[in-house]
Amino acid sequence: MNYLRFIFFFFASFLGFCQQTEYVDFKRIQADIGFDVYQNKVYGEIECTFEIIKNVDSVYLDAINMRFERVRMYPENKEADLLHRGEVFNVNDDKKLIVKHGFKKGQKYSLKFLFFRNNPKKALYFIDWDVVNDVTSSDSNFNQNYIEKRQIWTQGQGKYTSNWLPSIDDMNDKIEFDLSITFDKNYHVIANGNLTNKQINNSTITWYYDMQKPMSSYLVALAIGKCKKKVEYSKSDIPLEMYYYPEDSLKVEPTYRYTKQIFDFLEEEIGVPYPWQNYKMVPVKDFLYAGMENTSLNIYSDAFVVDSIAFVDRNFVNINAHELAHQWFGDMVTETSGTHHWLQEGFATYYALLAEKEVFGEDYYYWRLYEYAQELLEQDKAGQSTSLLDPKSSSITFYKKGAWVLHMLRKKVGDKAFKEAVRNYLIKHQFKNVETDYFIGEVEKASGKDLNEFINIWLKDKSFYYSKCFDKLKKDSPMISQLDELENELLFSSHSPGFSLHHYYDNATYAEIKSLVFSKELIKLVEDKSIYKKGLNSNDIKVRQALAQNLIDIPLELKADYESLLNDKSYITVEAALSNLWRNFTEDRKKYLNQTRNMVGFNNKNIRILWLTLALITENYKIENKEQYFNELVDYTNSKYGFEVRQNAFQYLNYIQACNSICKDNLKQATVHHNWRFSKFAQKLLKSIDR
């Protein structure tokens, strides 16, 4: 073993054995950042300041596959002594920048250096900068609109920020990050904190963002694109910045509906002022998740940018409330490790549900709890339940069991004690890291109750106590009580002669319960078809939606009633109804296609792509336009569209066995897409096509 390798293993083992947070406290990272978008490169200058807690021989920053230049240490103002290999500072295993020095307890130091990172594999995404050569449409306006959608955005959840920015992967080290970002002056740059200045250069603008409080590195974020914004102010005068694509001005209201109400409610309900300077919401293309709670900056999937019709089916309200709740639970107080992950996701899920109760009412709240309980019950039956304190638990456990635990805990100790405990927990540990005992201790103190038994049942036991939850729901919610009564009657009468679902349907006063009659499970039991007519004559969207999705074989006598579903203000309903009507009534296919030819649907173009498919395979329907329809459908597989659009187009083209060479080329490209769910789908489909 040579000397250099010995040093490497010594420092790596030392720093791995001893958490750096015991020795070093990073205070601030100032980053001046630039991009080369055509080479997928990020670069910049970093100044980081830190204080030594205990004497230590080295300090590191996490930095994945980066190159460094001019690394200097202050106050000595000298070139830093790095542990490195070769002529450039590709340090150690290309994961850290390690500075060797006799760092002394109580002393403050700073490092300044240049960094360069090519082609980050995670955390930083360059969207559509390489697509100019891929755009083949003759519509120059369309091509220009497409180029307008170029973006850069980050997703650092976990410990991925070090893939594009030297930082600290350990979420227990909270740092004040101040970013200045220089980019093309035609684009808008958004980052954590408050925009303090915009320096206008020749062809660029430098945007200066200031954070006043520390946060974990995984919450550092930026988004760059062409957008506009609408600003409202909370009761406490916090700016609520709502960003949108310029062409989506008519979608601003339905997308951001209730934002101010949700913010004001959460601030009052939690009892602790919003901890950051502002709250920003930014939609981006091809995001990895629904949304992400970066400090003061909720980056979310543009699939949730909706018009007034789509709002009914799928809206931004829950995601908005969930990521906003995270600003307290996750951002201000952060788990020490995955063992306590429920303190972030369980709390965010619970408080988002409380916000939705404020907006949509108690029935909505209890029905959602009921749905969560059903998911947890199914997980339990499958033998996949785990303890809430198991760091390897599923999202269902962390999010939905976590929310249920908080609901049950609040019922146990009462509103006053619960809210007092939450407030004290947040204030005592603000901008620090937390464990489950910290919160439980505050609840015990506020309530005067011993919670050991509660902890053993709800936090430590891997089982989900469904019966306890359902009993509590029945007691608190007239809706769930009615559901239980009707289901018991149904269970009893289903074994009796003359069984009918009419009694169930007629006695249900809630649309959620009525719609269950037309669920996939119960609709198979229907013998008296007249109950369908009751549902089709209902004005409730949930009931009609259930019929559209689950009544696949349409009785001839209900044809006219079923056709009315095509007029519903629901993209889910129209898509399902069009598909089923086309399949059942061949003689009227052209009529249905003519009626829906101008409908697009959600951002994933669910109705338009279905329509194109049906138009192509309908005999003698607009034969002169078949080639145009086919080209449009194939075009939707191109990377210029969001992956949701592309996935829909791939599925339908495969269904009609029409994935041509262009489609296959686009499918191959999709197999390496940064969204792993989409790339996995593409890989599987490509294999099936190539068989």
XYZ file of C-alpha atoms in Angstrom:
691
model
C 0.000 0.000 0.000
C 1.642 3.277 -1.054
C 1.677 6.406 1.090
C -1.078 8.231 -0.795
C -3.434 5.259 -0.571
C -2.658 4.991 3.138
C -3.657 8.618 3.656
C -6.824 8.055 1.640
C -7.927 5.042 3.664
C -6.981 6.672 6.947
C -9.012 9.798 6.307
C -11.892 7.953 4.671
C -12.178 5.554 7.594
C -11.750 8.315 10.167
C -14.376 10.567 8.651
C -16.702 7.622 8.040
C -16.402 6.402 11.629
C -16.845 9.827 13.196
C -19.723 11.926 11.940
C -18.258 15.195 10.689
C -21.074 17.074 12.442
C -19.411 16.202 15.755
C -16.300 18.114 14.696
C -17.360 20.726 12.176
C -20.323 23.103 11.914
C -20.772 24.533 8.416
C -22.377 27.944 8.725
C -22.804 29.347 5.228
C -22.245 28.416 1.607
C -22.219 31.240 -0.930
C -22.344 29.875 -4.465
C -21.994 31.844 -7.696
C -23.331 29.490 -10.360
C -23.289 29.339 -14.138
C -24.290 26.796 -16.781
C -23.245 25.526 -20.180
C -26.611 24.155 -21.284
C -25.343 22.509 -24.458
C -22.793 20.432 -22.574
C -24.976 19.821 -19.512
C -22.366 21.524 -17.370
C -22.653 23.452 -14.112
C -19.762 25.444 -12.715
C -19.119 28.231 -10.291
C -17.303 29.676 -7.351
C -17.930 28.601 -3.777
C -17.169 30.284 -0.490
C -18.035 28.219 2.558
C -17.524 29.184 6.187
C -17.377 26.767 9.081
C -16.524 26.567 12.764
C -14.540 23.787 14.436
C -16.312 22.109 17.365
C -13.467 19.695 18.237
C -9.879 19.544 17.044
C -9.759 17.655 13.765
C -7.168 16.994 11.038
C -9.435 17.309 7.996
C -12.721 18.729 6.745
C -14.688 17.621 3.707
C -17.460 18.699 1.392
C -19.516 16.163 -0.546
C -18.935 16.715 -4.252
C -19.692 13.989 -6.787
C -17.346 13.718 -9.798
C -16.286 17.356 -9.667
C -13.148 19.132 -10.733
C -11.728 21.917 -8.579
C -9.381 24.821 -9.113
C -7.865 27.569 -6.943
C -8.817 26.014 -3.631
C -7.736 28.453 -0.931
C -8.229 28.461 2.816
C -8.796 31.450 5.060
C -7.897 33.193 7.356
C -4.467 31.874 6.323
C -5.129 32.976 2.719
C -3.103 30.106 1.332
C -3.592 27.287 -1.102
C -5.443 24.504 0.667
C -3.685 21.201 1.282
C -5.946 18.682 -0.425
C -6.069 14.945 -0.361
C -6.166 14.300 -4.106
C -5.020 12.144 -6.967
C -3.390 13.189 -10.179
C -2.842 16.640 -11.560
C -6.442 17.781 -11.137
C -8.354 17.641 -7.924
C -10.561 14.629 -8.650
C -10.540 13.790 -4.999
C -10.451 10.338 -3.427
C -13.272 8.217 -4.870
C -14.638 11.279 -6.694
C -17.193 11.855 -3.960
C -15.556 14.422 -1.640
C -13.305 17.440 -1.483
C -11.097 16.827 1.573
C -8.938 19.584 3.057
C -6.065 18.565 5.355
C -5.164 20.950 8.167
C -4.759 21.085 11.915
C -8.187 22.610 12.520
C -8.519 23.975 16.072
C -11.590 23.959 18.307
C -13.429 27.282 18.411
C -11.749 28.650 15.284
C -13.638 29.837 12.205
C -12.380 29.085 8.709
C -13.490 29.512 5.147
C -12.737 27.861 1.833
C -12.939 29.451 -1.601
C -12.667 27.491 -4.822
C -13.929 26.988 -8.343
C -15.896 23.853 -9.185
C -16.892 22.189 -12.452
C -19.378 19.349 -12.973
C -20.215 17.786 -16.336
C -23.365 15.739 -16.970
C -24.757 15.291 -13.455
C -26.471 11.914 -13.213
C -28.840 13.011 -10.469
C -30.350 16.088 -8.861
C -29.834 18.579 -11.735
C -31.773 18.175 -14.982
C -31.335 19.989 -18.304
C -34.676 19.748 -20.096
C -34.916 20.023 -23.879
C -31.663 21.877 -24.597
C -30.674 19.201 -27.114
C -33.947 18.984 -29.009
C -33.529 21.526 -31.810
C -32.306 18.835 -34.189
C -35.094 16.515 -33.086
C -37.923 18.869 -33.966
C -39.162 17.848 -37.400
C -42.542 19.532 -37.496
C -43.031 21.990 -40.334
C -44.941 24.242 -37.958
C -42.298 26.840 -37.066
C -44.557 28.411 -34.439
C -44.904 25.046 -32.760
C -41.129 24.551 -32.839
C -40.599 27.962 -31.266
C -43.160 27.235 -28.562
C -41.359 24.001 -27.879
C -37.993 25.730 -27.517
C -39.670 28.124 -25.086
C -40.170 25.156 -22.727
C -36.441 24.628 -22.145
C -35.748 24.347 -18.454
C -33.207 23.520 -15.771
C -34.423 22.280 -12.413
C -33.146 20.413 -9.389
C -34.420 17.556 -7.249
C -32.171 16.892 -4.252
C -34.442 14.681 -2.123
C -32.327 12.314 -0.037
C -28.714 13.385 -0.388
C -28.278 14.214 -4.043
C -27.472 17.948 -4.081
C -23.750 17.108 -4.018
C -24.184 15.848 -7.592
C -24.288 19.461 -8.793
C -23.264 21.673 -5.869
C -20.501 21.082 -3.294
C -22.423 20.714 -0.049
C -23.015 18.339 2.865
C -25.046 15.183 2.285
C -25.631 14.710 6.001
C -29.012 16.302 6.706
C -27.914 16.926 10.305
C -25.656 19.780 9.189
C -27.854 22.797 8.489
C -26.333 25.583 6.444
C -27.376 28.983 5.179
C -27.210 28.797 1.374
C -27.065 32.002 -0.657
C -27.073 31.506 -4.416
C -26.274 33.895 -7.230
C -27.055 32.437 -10.640
C -26.089 33.856 -14.016
C -28.147 32.844 -17.028
C -29.539 33.956 -20.395
C -31.498 37.170 -19.853
C -34.557 35.723 -21.650
C -35.137 33.216 -18.862
C -36.434 33.473 -15.323
C -34.284 32.072 -12.502
C -35.894 31.000 -9.221
C -34.095 29.708 -6.123
C -34.469 29.375 -2.358
C -35.004 32.529 -0.357
C -35.543 36.136 -1.273
C -34.502 37.716 -4.558
C -32.367 40.662 -3.416
C -30.915 41.869 -6.702
C -30.856 41.351 -10.484
C -27.665 42.424 -12.180
C -28.254 43.076 -15.886
C -25.287 42.040 -18.024
C -24.898 42.113 -21.830
C -26.712 38.890 -22.659
C -27.303 37.505 -19.172
C -28.781 38.406 -15.824
C -27.283 37.481 -12.477
C -29.985 36.676 -9.944
C -29.087 37.031 -6.254
C -31.034 34.935 -3.756
C -30.617 35.245 -0.003
C -31.561 32.715 2.677
C -31.735 34.055 6.211
C -31.954 30.710 8.036
C -30.057 27.408 7.730
C -31.364 24.278 6.029
C -30.213 20.788 5.070
C -28.370 20.592 1.745
C -30.957 18.354 0.072
C -33.408 21.261 0.200
C -31.275 23.582 -1.939
C -33.054 24.162 -5.240
C -33.316 26.214 -8.377
C -35.572 26.306 -11.421
C -34.884 28.092 -14.691
C -37.355 28.591 -17.514
C -39.626 31.004 -19.311
C -42.483 31.828 -17.012
C -44.614 34.500 -15.428
C -45.885 34.833 -11.895
C -48.833 35.996 -9.880
C -48.242 37.203 -6.320
C -50.666 37.229 -3.410
C -49.944 37.929 0.257
C -50.879 35.896 3.299
C -52.499 37.427 6.387
C -48.995 37.560 7.871
C -47.751 39.395 4.749
C -45.705 36.506 3.336
C -45.442 36.739 -0.501
C -47.026 33.747 -2.237
C -45.397 33.573 -5.677
C -47.356 31.454 -8.157
C -45.414 30.754 -11.354
C -46.890 29.586 -14.653
C -46.052 29.141 -18.336
C -46.946 32.257 -20.349
C -49.500 30.329 -22.429
C -51.284 29.088 -19.284
C -52.696 32.388 -18.017
C -56.239 30.970 -18.029
C -55.107 28.064 -15.830
C -53.625 30.201 -13.062
C -56.816 30.497 -11.027
C -57.849 26.812 -11.039
C -54.263 25.615 -10.551
C -53.567 27.834 -7.547
C -57.106 27.882 -6.222
C -57.245 28.117 -2.402
C -53.483 28.766 -2.040
C -53.900 31.791 0.219
C -56.632 30.071 2.243
C -54.417 27.003 2.737
C -51.417 29.105 3.773
C -53.396 31.178 6.270
C -55.047 28.074 7.695
C -51.777 26.168 8.195
C -50.044 29.094 9.813
C -52.908 29.442 12.303
C -53.429 25.699 12.837
C -49.745 24.942 13.413
C -49.414 27.934 15.686
C -45.886 28.855 14.560
C -45.208 31.612 11.991
C -44.104 30.492 8.540
C -40.319 30.202 8.944
C -39.062 31.506 5.588
C -39.133 34.759 3.627
C -41.591 33.684 0.926
C -43.349 30.693 -0.624
C -42.833 29.955 -4.319
C -44.608 27.360 -6.486
C -43.030 26.478 -9.836
C -44.296 23.893 -12.385
C -41.682 22.044 -14.445
C -41.698 19.491 -17.227
C -40.976 15.804 -16.591
C -40.535 16.162 -12.837
C -39.680 12.983 -10.956
C -42.520 13.250 -8.422
C -45.717 15.197 -7.857
C -43.880 17.907 -5.923
C -40.877 18.641 -3.722
C -40.701 20.777 -0.594
C -37.438 22.621 -1.242
C -37.102 25.367 1.333
C -39.445 28.194 0.303
C -39.639 26.683 -3.209
C -42.180 24.018 -4.157
C -41.106 22.595 -7.515
C -43.922 20.445 -8.883
C -44.973 18.512 -11.983
C -46.713 20.592 -14.639
C -49.190 17.719 -14.956
C -50.990 19.488 -12.105
C -51.430 22.726 -14.022
C -55.157 22.462 -14.667
C -58.121 24.228 -16.165
C -61.467 24.531 -14.378
C -62.680 21.159 -15.702
C -59.537 19.245 -14.776
C -59.691 20.769 -11.284
C -62.640 18.504 -10.493
C -60.717 15.351 -11.404
C -57.140 16.099 -10.425
C -55.906 19.318 -8.858
C -52.916 20.859 -7.121
C -54.606 21.446 -3.758
C -53.275 18.421 -1.852
C -49.767 18.655 -3.289
C -49.654 22.373 -2.596
C -50.786 21.872 1.003
C -48.458 18.880 1.511
C -45.321 20.696 0.312
C -46.326 23.814 2.230
C -46.712 21.805 5.462
C -43.203 20.465 4.856
C -41.866 24.001 5.261
C -42.363 23.429 8.979
C -42.164 19.628 9.131
C -39.044 18.622 7.225
C -37.516 21.970 6.352
C -37.550 23.880 9.654
C -37.270 20.706 11.765
C -35.588 17.831 9.943
C -35.301 14.152 10.787
C -31.930 12.958 12.083
C -32.259 9.759 10.043
C -34.707 7.610 8.069
C -35.901 6.028 11.307
C -37.823 9.227 11.946
C -38.970 9.870 8.388
C -42.622 9.854 9.462
C -41.959 13.136 11.308
C -41.735 14.671 7.855
C -44.073 12.722 5.605
C -46.687 11.754 8.196
C -46.960 15.338 9.427
C -47.077 16.801 5.906
C -49.787 14.311 4.897
C -51.821 14.972 8.037
C -51.656 18.764 7.842
C -52.416 18.712 4.118
C -55.534 16.719 4.963
C -56.477 19.269 7.629
C -56.075 22.021 5.039
C -58.325 20.119 2.627
C -60.880 19.753 5.417
C -60.812 23.535 5.742
C -61.427 23.878 1.989
C -63.702 20.933 1.160
C -65.334 20.120 4.502
C -65.362 17.404 7.163
C -66.924 14.728 4.970
C -64.015 15.013 2.556
C -61.545 14.723 5.435
C -63.079 11.585 6.913
C -63.533 9.953 3.520
C -59.860 10.467 2.730
C -58.921 8.943 6.099
C -61.157 6.010 5.217
C -59.374 5.607 1.862
C -55.979 5.761 3.588
C -57.137 3.056 5.984
C -58.191 0.822 3.076
C -54.729 1.115 1.527
C -53.063 0.314 4.832
C -55.395 -2.634 5.360
C -54.501 -4.071 1.955
C -50.816 -3.647 2.728
C -51.355 -5.417 6.034
C -53.215 -8.307 4.362
C -50.339 -8.677 1.905
C -47.930 -9.076 4.809
C -46.034 -5.936 3.825
C -46.732 -3.766 6.861
C -43.789 -2.436 8.825
C -43.163 -0.344 11.900
C -43.508 3.387 11.423
C -39.962 3.613 12.810
C -38.543 1.254 10.201
C -36.393 3.351 7.824
C -37.205 0.893 5.018
C -40.978 1.299 5.325
C -43.111 2.001 2.269
C -44.451 5.400 1.307
C -47.920 4.202 2.306
C -46.619 3.610 5.815
C -44.647 6.844 6.201
C -47.311 9.049 4.642
C -50.682 7.491 5.399
C -50.037 5.518 8.556
C -48.127 8.550 9.801
C -51.184 10.731 9.196
C -53.430 8.195 10.899
C -51.159 8.086 13.950
C -51.398 11.854 14.315
C -55.172 11.724 13.919
C -55.454 9.055 16.619
C -52.963 10.834 18.896
C -54.938 14.063 18.654
C -58.127 12.202 19.540
C -56.376 10.652 22.529
C -54.894 13.800 24.084
C -57.345 16.432 22.841
C -56.993 19.421 20.520
C -55.540 21.805 23.088
C -52.732 19.521 24.262
C -51.957 18.357 20.727
C -51.613 21.872 19.326
C -49.577 23.013 22.319
C -47.231 20.061 21.882
C -46.767 20.717 18.161
C -46.055 24.382 18.794
C -43.527 23.684 21.559
C -41.869 20.941 19.490
C -41.356 23.269 16.536
C -40.173 26.262 18.540
C -37.752 24.268 20.706
C -36.150 22.502 17.729
C -36.488 25.129 15.004
C -33.736 24.902 12.366
C -32.430 21.774 14.051
C -32.794 18.014 13.652
C -35.350 15.911 15.488
C -36.228 12.396 16.565
C -39.583 10.841 17.421
C -38.964 11.032 21.177
C -38.653 14.819 20.941
C -42.207 15.117 19.673
C -43.723 12.428 21.896
C -42.060 14.044 24.912
C -43.797 17.336 24.147
C -47.165 15.587 23.765
C -46.735 13.812 27.114
C -45.749 17.094 28.764
C -48.690 19.025 27.305
C -51.264 16.305 27.980
C -49.946 14.831 31.218
C -50.472 11.342 29.753
C -48.142 8.380 29.537
C -47.967 7.400 25.871
C -45.942 4.182 26.141
C -48.860 1.967 25.166
C -49.745 4.284 22.274
C -46.136 4.185 21.051
C -46.006 0.400 21.191
C -49.246 0.002 19.212
C -48.959 2.773 16.648
C -45.263 3.466 16.216
C -43.405 0.255 17.002
C -45.864 -2.478 16.019
C -45.693 -3.316 12.331
C -49.412 -4.129 12.153
C -52.053 -1.589 11.196
C -54.964 -1.663 13.624
C -57.709 -1.165 11.092
C -60.604 -1.978 13.400
C -59.522 0.688 15.902
C -59.307 3.255 13.117
C -62.627 2.290 11.574
C -64.372 2.367 14.946
C -63.051 5.879 15.494
C -64.253 6.935 12.039
C -67.746 5.551 12.660
C -67.950 7.472 15.909
C -66.779 10.769 14.450
C -68.251 10.738 10.944
C -71.947 10.301 10.060
C -70.798 9.420 6.533
C -68.619 6.505 7.659
C -71.304 5.404 10.128
C -73.802 5.255 7.264
C -71.323 3.373 5.109
C -70.867 0.774 7.849
C -74.612 0.295 8.320
C -75.273 -0.115 4.600
C -72.334 -2.467 4.100
C -73.564 -4.654 6.955
C -77.017 -4.767 5.385
C -75.468 -5.542 2.029
C -73.389 -8.359 3.472
C -76.458 -9.872 5.113
C -78.894 -9.443 2.201
C -76.478 -10.613 -0.501
C -77.086 -14.150 0.712
C -80.864 -13.765 0.543
C -83.256 -14.314 -2.388
C -84.222 -11.165 -4.227
C -80.984 -9.389 -3.310
C -80.847 -5.872 -4.757
C -78.535 -2.911 -4.519
C -81.455 -0.474 -4.773
C -81.858 -0.274 -1.008
C -78.167 0.478 -0.599
C -78.242 3.161 -3.275
C -81.524 4.780 -2.230
C -80.561 5.000 1.434
C -77.104 6.407 0.861
C -77.180 10.168 1.310
C -73.548 10.701 0.371
C -72.303 10.607 -3.202
C -69.116 8.819 -2.125
C -71.216 5.928 -0.801
C -73.607 5.894 -3.758
C -70.662 5.677 -6.141
C -69.503 2.475 -4.423
C -72.528 0.685 -5.902
C -70.836 1.101 -9.267
C -67.390 0.019 -8.118
C -65.684 -2.826 -9.962
C -66.537 -5.210 -7.129
C -70.240 -4.437 -6.659
C -71.187 -3.782 -10.266
C -70.637 -7.494 -10.945
C -73.503 -8.291 -8.542
C -76.071 -6.148 -10.338
C -78.977 -8.092 -11.825
C -81.609 -5.374 -11.900
C -80.183 -3.019 -14.505
C -82.577 -0.218 -13.581
C -80.178 0.864 -10.853
C -77.834 1.991 -13.611
C -80.491 4.430 -14.769
C -80.635 5.962 -11.306
C -76.905 6.532 -11.411
C -76.925 7.916 -14.926
C -79.683 10.349 -13.974
C -77.673 11.544 -10.986
C -76.082 14.968 -11.058
C -73.197 13.880 -8.896
C -69.913 13.687 -10.733
C -68.513 10.882 -8.549
C -71.461 8.597 -9.258
C -71.364 9.278 -12.988
C -67.601 8.869 -13.064
C -67.879 5.448 -11.416
C -70.422 4.363 -14.024
C -68.292 5.634 -16.892
C -65.259 3.736 -15.647
C -66.881 0.491 -14.532
C -70.001 -0.082 -16.649
C -68.133 -1.551 -19.599
C -70.981 -3.480 -21.255
C -73.754 -0.943 -21.810
C -77.359 -2.243 -21.971
C -79.117 -1.007 -25.112
C -81.950 0.478 -23.093
C -79.439 2.747 -21.288
C -77.666 3.918 -24.416
C -79.169 7.422 -24.463
C -78.553 7.920 -20.740
C -74.963 6.690 -21.046
C -74.311 9.021 -23.981
C -74.991 11.966 -21.677
C -71.679 11.190 -19.956
C -69.887 12.700 -22.956
C -71.235 16.092 -21.853
C -69.870 15.889 -18.302
C -67.363 18.432 -17.055
C -64.886 15.697 -16.230
C -62.016 14.543 -18.413
C -61.942 11.183 -16.651
C -65.632 10.629 -17.356
C -65.458 11.672 -21.006
C -62.407 9.507 -21.740
C -63.983 6.385 -20.234
C -67.406 7.041 -21.779
C -65.994 7.607 -25.264
C -64.023 4.370 -25.115
C -66.990 2.306 -23.894
C -69.563 3.834 -26.242
C -67.264 3.328 -29.239
C -66.808 -0.322 -28.303
C -70.489 -1.066 -27.605
C -72.252 0.744 -30.452
C -70.371 0.346 -33.712
C -73.097 2.000 -35.755
C -72.644 5.307 -33.891
C -68.873 5.465 -33.744
C -68.676 8.382 -36.159
C -71.203 10.325 -34.095
C -69.170 9.907 -30.919
C -65.970 10.884 -32.673
C -67.556 13.995 -34.173
C -68.893 14.984 -30.768
C -65.481 14.784 -29.076
C -63.111 15.748 -31.893
C -62.031 19.050 -30.298
C -61.456 17.719 -26.797
C -57.907 17.450 -25.421
C -58.308 16.603 -21.737
C -55.578 16.809 -19.120
C -52.037 17.947 -19.816
C -51.327 14.335 -20.795
C -53.843 14.754 -23.661
C -55.776 11.707 -22.479
C -58.885 12.405 -24.583
C -57.067 13.630 -27.688
C -54.766 10.610 -27.876
C -57.675 8.203 -27.359
C -59.644 10.080 -30.030
C -56.816 9.853 -32.568
C -56.510 6.115 -31.960
C -60.223 5.507 -32.384
C -60.373 7.743 -35.463
C -57.587 5.704 -37.066
C -59.255 2.332 -36.522
C -62.825 3.406 -37.295
C -63.733 2.227 -40.789
C -64.539 4.916 -43.333
C -64.113 7.743 -40.812
C -62.511 10.780 -42.460
C -60.292 8.663 -44.680
C -58.695 11.771 -46.150
C -57.338 12.699 -42.685
C -56.029 9.292 -41.588
C -52.411 10.078 -42.409
C -52.635 13.388 -40.555
C -54.116 11.660 -37.498
C -51.434 8.990 -37.539
C -48.623 11.505 -37.830
C -50.029 13.491 -34.933
C -50.279 10.391 -32.755
C -46.703 9.352 -33.586
C -45.510 12.900 -32.971
C -46.781 12.695 -29.385
C -44.072 10.082 -28.722
C -41.383 12.714 -29.323
C -39.291 14.012 -26.427
C -40.625 17.519 -27.006
C -43.695 16.393 -25.037
C -43.889 15.543 -21.367
C -43.425 11.898 -20.511
C -47.111 11.496 -19.573
C -48.139 12.458 -23.129
C -45.498 10.209 -24.630
C -46.480 7.233 -22.491
C -50.121 7.557 -23.540
C -49.135 7.718 -27.212
C -46.783 4.727 -26.951
C -49.482 2.633 -25.272
C -52.129 3.346 -27.892
C -49.777 2.892 -30.841
C -48.729 -0.435 -29.396
C -52.386 -1.384 -28.845
C -53.189 -0.867 -32.540
C -49.812 -2.376 -33.527
C -48.756 0.794 -35.324
C -45.484 1.750 -33.631
C -43.477 2.606 -36.761
C -39.745 3.338 -37.055
C -40.140 6.893 -35.738
C -42.149 5.600 -32.790
C -39.517 2.927 -32.078
C -36.676 5.441 -32.230
C -38.517 7.652 -29.759
C -39.196 4.621 -27.572
C -35.493 3.746 -27.524
C -34.727 7.305 -26.504
C -37.300 7.000 -23.721
C -35.478 3.996 -22.220
C -32.800 6.365 -20.903
C -35.180 9.087 -19.710
C -34.315 10.616 -16.334
C -37.743 9.724 -14.933
C -37.131 6.117 -13.861
C -40.808 5.111 -13.976
C -41.095 6.235 -17.585
C -37.768 4.686 -18.629
C -38.784 1.397 -17.012
C -42.098 1.493 -18.907
C -40.241 2.180 -22.176
C -37.761 -0.640 -21.612
C -40.545 -3.123 -20.989
C -42.585 -2.000 -23.994
C -39.585 -2.056 -26.308
C -38.838 -5.642 -25.338
C -42.413 -6.690 -26.081
C -42.380 -4.966 -29.483
C -39.053 -6.519 -30.467
C -40.183 -10.079 -29.692
